[in-house]
Coordinates of C-alpha atoms in Angstrom, one line a residue:
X1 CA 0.0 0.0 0.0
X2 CA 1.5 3.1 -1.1
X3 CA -0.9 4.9 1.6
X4 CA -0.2 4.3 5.0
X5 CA -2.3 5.1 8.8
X6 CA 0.1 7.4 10.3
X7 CA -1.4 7.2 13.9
X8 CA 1.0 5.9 16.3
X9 CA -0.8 3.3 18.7
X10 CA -0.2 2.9 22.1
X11 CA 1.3 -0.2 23.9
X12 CA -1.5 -1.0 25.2
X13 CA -3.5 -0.6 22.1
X14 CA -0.8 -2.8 20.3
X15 CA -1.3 -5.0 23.4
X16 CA -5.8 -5.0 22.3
X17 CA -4.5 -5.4 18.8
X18 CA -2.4 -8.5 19.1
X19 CA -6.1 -10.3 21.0
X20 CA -7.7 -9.6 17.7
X21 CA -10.8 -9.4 17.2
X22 CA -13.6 -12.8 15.9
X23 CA -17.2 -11.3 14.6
X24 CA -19.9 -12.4 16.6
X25 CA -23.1 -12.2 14.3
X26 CA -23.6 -11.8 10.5
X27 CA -23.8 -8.0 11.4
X28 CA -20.3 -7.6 11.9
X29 CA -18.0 -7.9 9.1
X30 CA -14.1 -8.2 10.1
X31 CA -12.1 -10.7 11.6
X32 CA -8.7 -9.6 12.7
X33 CA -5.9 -11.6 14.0
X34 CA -1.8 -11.6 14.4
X35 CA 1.1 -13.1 14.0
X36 CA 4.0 -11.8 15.4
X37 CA 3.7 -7.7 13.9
X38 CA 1.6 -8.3 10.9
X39 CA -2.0 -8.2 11.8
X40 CA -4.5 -9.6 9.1
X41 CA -8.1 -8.6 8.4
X42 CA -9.9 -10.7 7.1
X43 CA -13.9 -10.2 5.9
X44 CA -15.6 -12.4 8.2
X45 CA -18.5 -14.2 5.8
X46 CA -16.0 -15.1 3.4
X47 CA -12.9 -15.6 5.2
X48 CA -10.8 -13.6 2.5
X49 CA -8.1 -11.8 3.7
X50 CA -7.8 -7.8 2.7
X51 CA -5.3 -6.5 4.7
X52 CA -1.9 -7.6 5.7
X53 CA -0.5 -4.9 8.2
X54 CA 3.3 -4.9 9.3
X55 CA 3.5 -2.9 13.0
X56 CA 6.9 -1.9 14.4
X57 CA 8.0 -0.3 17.6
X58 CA 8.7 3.9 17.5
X59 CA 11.6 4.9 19.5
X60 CA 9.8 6.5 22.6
X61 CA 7.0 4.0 22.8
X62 CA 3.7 3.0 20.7
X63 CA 3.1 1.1 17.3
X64 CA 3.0 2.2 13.9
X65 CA 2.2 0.6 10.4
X66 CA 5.3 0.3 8.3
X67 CA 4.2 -1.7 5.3
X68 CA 0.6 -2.8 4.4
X69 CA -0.6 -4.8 1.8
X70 CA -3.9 -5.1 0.1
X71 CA -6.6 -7.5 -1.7
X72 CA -6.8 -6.4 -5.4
X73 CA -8.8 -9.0 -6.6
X74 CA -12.4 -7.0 -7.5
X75 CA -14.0 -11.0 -6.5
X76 CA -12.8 -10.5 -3.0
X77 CA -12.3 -7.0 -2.1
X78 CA -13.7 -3.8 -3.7
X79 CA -11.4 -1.3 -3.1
X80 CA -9.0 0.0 -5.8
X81 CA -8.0 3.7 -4.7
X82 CA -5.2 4.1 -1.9
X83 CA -7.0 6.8 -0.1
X84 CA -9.8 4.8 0.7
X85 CA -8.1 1.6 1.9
X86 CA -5.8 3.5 4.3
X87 CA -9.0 4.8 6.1
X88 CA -10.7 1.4 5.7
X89 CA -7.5 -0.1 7.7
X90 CA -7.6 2.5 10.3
X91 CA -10.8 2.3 10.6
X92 CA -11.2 -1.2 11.0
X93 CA -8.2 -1.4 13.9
X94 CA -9.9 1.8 15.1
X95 CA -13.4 1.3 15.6
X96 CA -13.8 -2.3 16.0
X97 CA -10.4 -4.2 17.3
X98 CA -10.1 -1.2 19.8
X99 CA -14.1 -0.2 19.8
X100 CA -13.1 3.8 19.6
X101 CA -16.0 5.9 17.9
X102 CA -13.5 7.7 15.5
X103 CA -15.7 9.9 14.0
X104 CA -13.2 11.6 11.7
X105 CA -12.1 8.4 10.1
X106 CA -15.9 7.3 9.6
X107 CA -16.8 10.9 8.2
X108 CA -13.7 10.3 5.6
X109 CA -14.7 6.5 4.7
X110 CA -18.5 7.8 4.0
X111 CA -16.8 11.0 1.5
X112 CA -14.3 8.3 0.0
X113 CA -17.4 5.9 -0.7
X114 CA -20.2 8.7 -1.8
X115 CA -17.0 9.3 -4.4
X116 CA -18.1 5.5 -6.2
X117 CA -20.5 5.0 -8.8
X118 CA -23.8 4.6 -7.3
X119 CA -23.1 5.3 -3.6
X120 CA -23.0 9.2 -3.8
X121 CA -26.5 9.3 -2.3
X122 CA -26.4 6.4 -0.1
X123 CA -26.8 7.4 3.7
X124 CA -24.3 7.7 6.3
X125 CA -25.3 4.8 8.2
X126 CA -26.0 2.5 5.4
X127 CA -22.1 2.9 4.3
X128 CA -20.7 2.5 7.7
X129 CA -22.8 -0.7 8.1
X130 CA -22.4 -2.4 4.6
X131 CA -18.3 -1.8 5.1
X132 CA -17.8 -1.9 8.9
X133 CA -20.8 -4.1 10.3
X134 CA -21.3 -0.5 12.6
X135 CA -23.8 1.3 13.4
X136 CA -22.9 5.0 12.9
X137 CA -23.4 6.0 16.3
X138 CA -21.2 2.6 17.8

């Protein structure tokens, strides 16, 4: 991924990270799990892996993404535009491995997606559930 998160993540977040995270219901769409710094998210219905992020240690403590890689097969993952799968990562470690509202990154994923033939008039909430498995107010 030529696009990268640039948060830095805590310890402890690293620490939530490296749990994971299994969906529960049909509603939620991601499973993430790791092995030894690369995290993987995989959709949870189909079991395809999209992401494959490598984390490494920053001098003075936390995480950050160095390298990521992504599904480009249009069968198994729809994105094709680096913008949007940097938030979709984020956003996916963000709001559901470490349950944080980030409302930014959801306000960006919703503008990336409205950008796609026939989603520009799609609701808020329909986006962030159809992608995420979220409600918009989760």
């Amino acid at each position: 991924m030529p696009e990268l998160p640039q948060r830095i993540w805590s310890d402890e977040d690293w620490e939530r990270i490296q749990r994971g995270y299994a969906s529960r219901d049909m509603d939620e769409k991601w499973d993430v799990f790791t092995e030894g710094e690369v995290a993987f998210l995989h959709r949870s219905w189909t079991g395809y892996g999209v992401f494959a992020a490598t984390f490494a240690s920053v001098d003075g403590g936390g995480w950050r993404i160095v390298s990521a890689v992504v599904e480009r097969d249009v069968e198994r993952y729809g994105g094709t535009d680096d913008a949007y799968d940097c938030v979709m990562l984020e956003l996916v470690i963000t709001a559901i491995v470490l349950g944080e509202s980030a409302p930014e990154l959801r306000s960006k994923l919703v503008e990336l997606t409205r950008r796609k033939p026939r989603s520009a008039d799609a609701p808020a909430s329909v986006i962030q559930h159809s992608l995420l498995g979220l409600r918009s107010d989760s």
